[in-house]
Amino acid sequence: LEPSLSADESTESSVDSPVRFESALSFLDQVKTRFYQEPDKYSEFLQIMKDFKSQICDTEEVIHRVCQLFAGHGDLIQGFQHF
């Protein structure tokens, strides 16, 4: 799965940033709630995001790791693609 961006989403302006940030926080809450009985999965997701931010892994690897982690949770995979 590869994230797809529309022309509007591919450019980020200061107007879009607060909305995008709120969407990201909402998605994090969704992941945390989904895996409340499996806190290691939530921690692993956060680690994947940290690795990406630190440039330890590239976008392709992040997508692969997240898809494996979220296997069986297609809505989370689809939600992740927005970022």
Short mmCIF file of C-alpha atoms in Angstrom, two decimals:
data_model
loop_
_atom_site.label_atom_id
_atom_site.label_comp_id
_atom_site.label_asym_id
_atom_site.label_seq_id
_atom_site.Cartn_x
_atom_site.Cartn_y
_atom_site.Cartn_z
CA LEU A 1 0.00 0.00 0.00
CA GLU A 2 1.25 3.43 -0.87
CA PRO A 3 -0.13 6.66 0.49
CA SER A 4 -1.89 8.73 -2.10
CA LEU A 5 -2.06 12.47 -1.96
CA SER A 6 -4.39 14.72 -3.84
CA ALA A 7 -3.06 17.96 -5.24
CA ASP A 8 -4.54 19.81 -2.26
CA GLU A 9 -2.85 17.50 0.27
CA SER A 10 0.57 17.53 -1.33
CA THR A 11 1.20 21.16 -0.44
CA GLU A 12 1.11 22.15 3.18
CA SER A 13 0.29 25.69 4.19
CA SER A 14 0.08 27.30 7.59
CA VAL A 15 -3.72 27.11 7.30
CA ASP A 16 -3.61 23.30 6.82
CA SER A 17 -1.10 22.63 9.59
CA PRO A 18 -3.42 22.95 12.63
CA VAL A 19 -6.04 20.75 10.97
CA ARG A 20 -3.43 18.19 9.96
CA PHE A 21 -1.95 18.22 13.48
CA GLU A 22 -5.39 17.69 15.04
CA SER A 23 -6.03 14.84 12.60
CA ALA A 24 -2.72 13.24 13.56
CA LEU A 25 -3.54 13.50 17.27
CA SER A 26 -6.97 12.03 16.65
CA PHE A 27 -5.40 9.14 14.73
CA LEU A 28 -2.92 8.50 17.58
CA ASP A 29 -5.84 8.34 20.00
CA GLN A 30 -7.61 5.90 17.69
CA VAL A 31 -4.53 3.63 17.58
CA LYS A 32 -4.05 3.84 21.35
CA THR A 33 -7.71 3.00 21.98
CA ARG A 34 -7.68 0.10 19.52
CA PHE A 35 -4.64 -1.49 21.14
CA TYR A 36 -5.42 -0.66 24.78
CA GLN A 37 -5.17 -4.37 25.61
CA GLU A 38 -1.96 -4.66 23.58
CA PRO A 39 0.14 -1.69 24.74
CA ASP A 40 3.24 -3.15 23.05
CA LYS A 41 1.61 -2.61 19.65
CA TYR A 42 0.97 1.05 20.41
CA SER A 43 4.54 1.43 21.67
CA GLU A 44 5.83 -0.24 18.50
CA PHE A 45 3.81 2.17 16.37
CA LEU A 46 5.33 5.12 18.24
CA GLN A 47 8.80 3.62 17.75
CA ILE A 48 8.20 3.30 14.00
CA MET A 49 7.24 6.98 13.89
CA LYS A 50 10.35 7.93 15.90
CA ASP A 51 12.54 5.88 13.57
CA PHE A 52 11.06 7.67 10.58
CA LYS A 53 11.53 11.10 12.15
CA SER A 54 15.15 10.21 12.95
CA GLN A 55 15.58 8.99 9.37
CA ILE A 56 16.44 5.49 10.56
CA CYS A 57 13.94 4.12 8.05
CA ASP A 58 12.46 5.45 4.84
CA THR A 59 8.82 5.88 3.84
CA GLU A 60 8.62 2.48 2.15
CA GLU A 61 9.87 0.71 5.27
CA VAL A 62 7.49 2.68 7.50
CA ILE A 63 4.54 1.69 5.33
CA HIS A 64 5.63 -1.95 5.39
CA ARG A 65 6.10 -2.02 9.17
CA VAL A 66 2.83 -0.22 9.88
CA CYS A 67 0.89 -2.52 7.55
CA GLN A 68 2.32 -5.54 9.36
CA LEU A 69 1.56 -4.03 12.76
CA PHE A 70 -1.99 -3.07 11.78
CA ALA A 71 -2.75 -6.39 10.00
CA GLY A 72 -6.44 -7.12 10.39
CA HIS A 73 -7.21 -3.45 11.05
CA GLY A 74 -7.79 -2.10 7.55
CA ASP A 75 -9.37 1.09 8.85
CA LEU A 76 -6.16 1.96 10.71
CA ILE A 77 -4.06 1.22 7.63
CA GLN A 78 -6.31 3.45 5.56
CA GLY A 79 -6.25 6.17 8.22
CA PHE A 80 -2.46 6.02 8.35
CA GLN A 81 -2.25 6.62 4.59
CA HIS A 82 -3.54 10.17 5.10
CA PHE A 83 -0.25 11.05 6.77
#
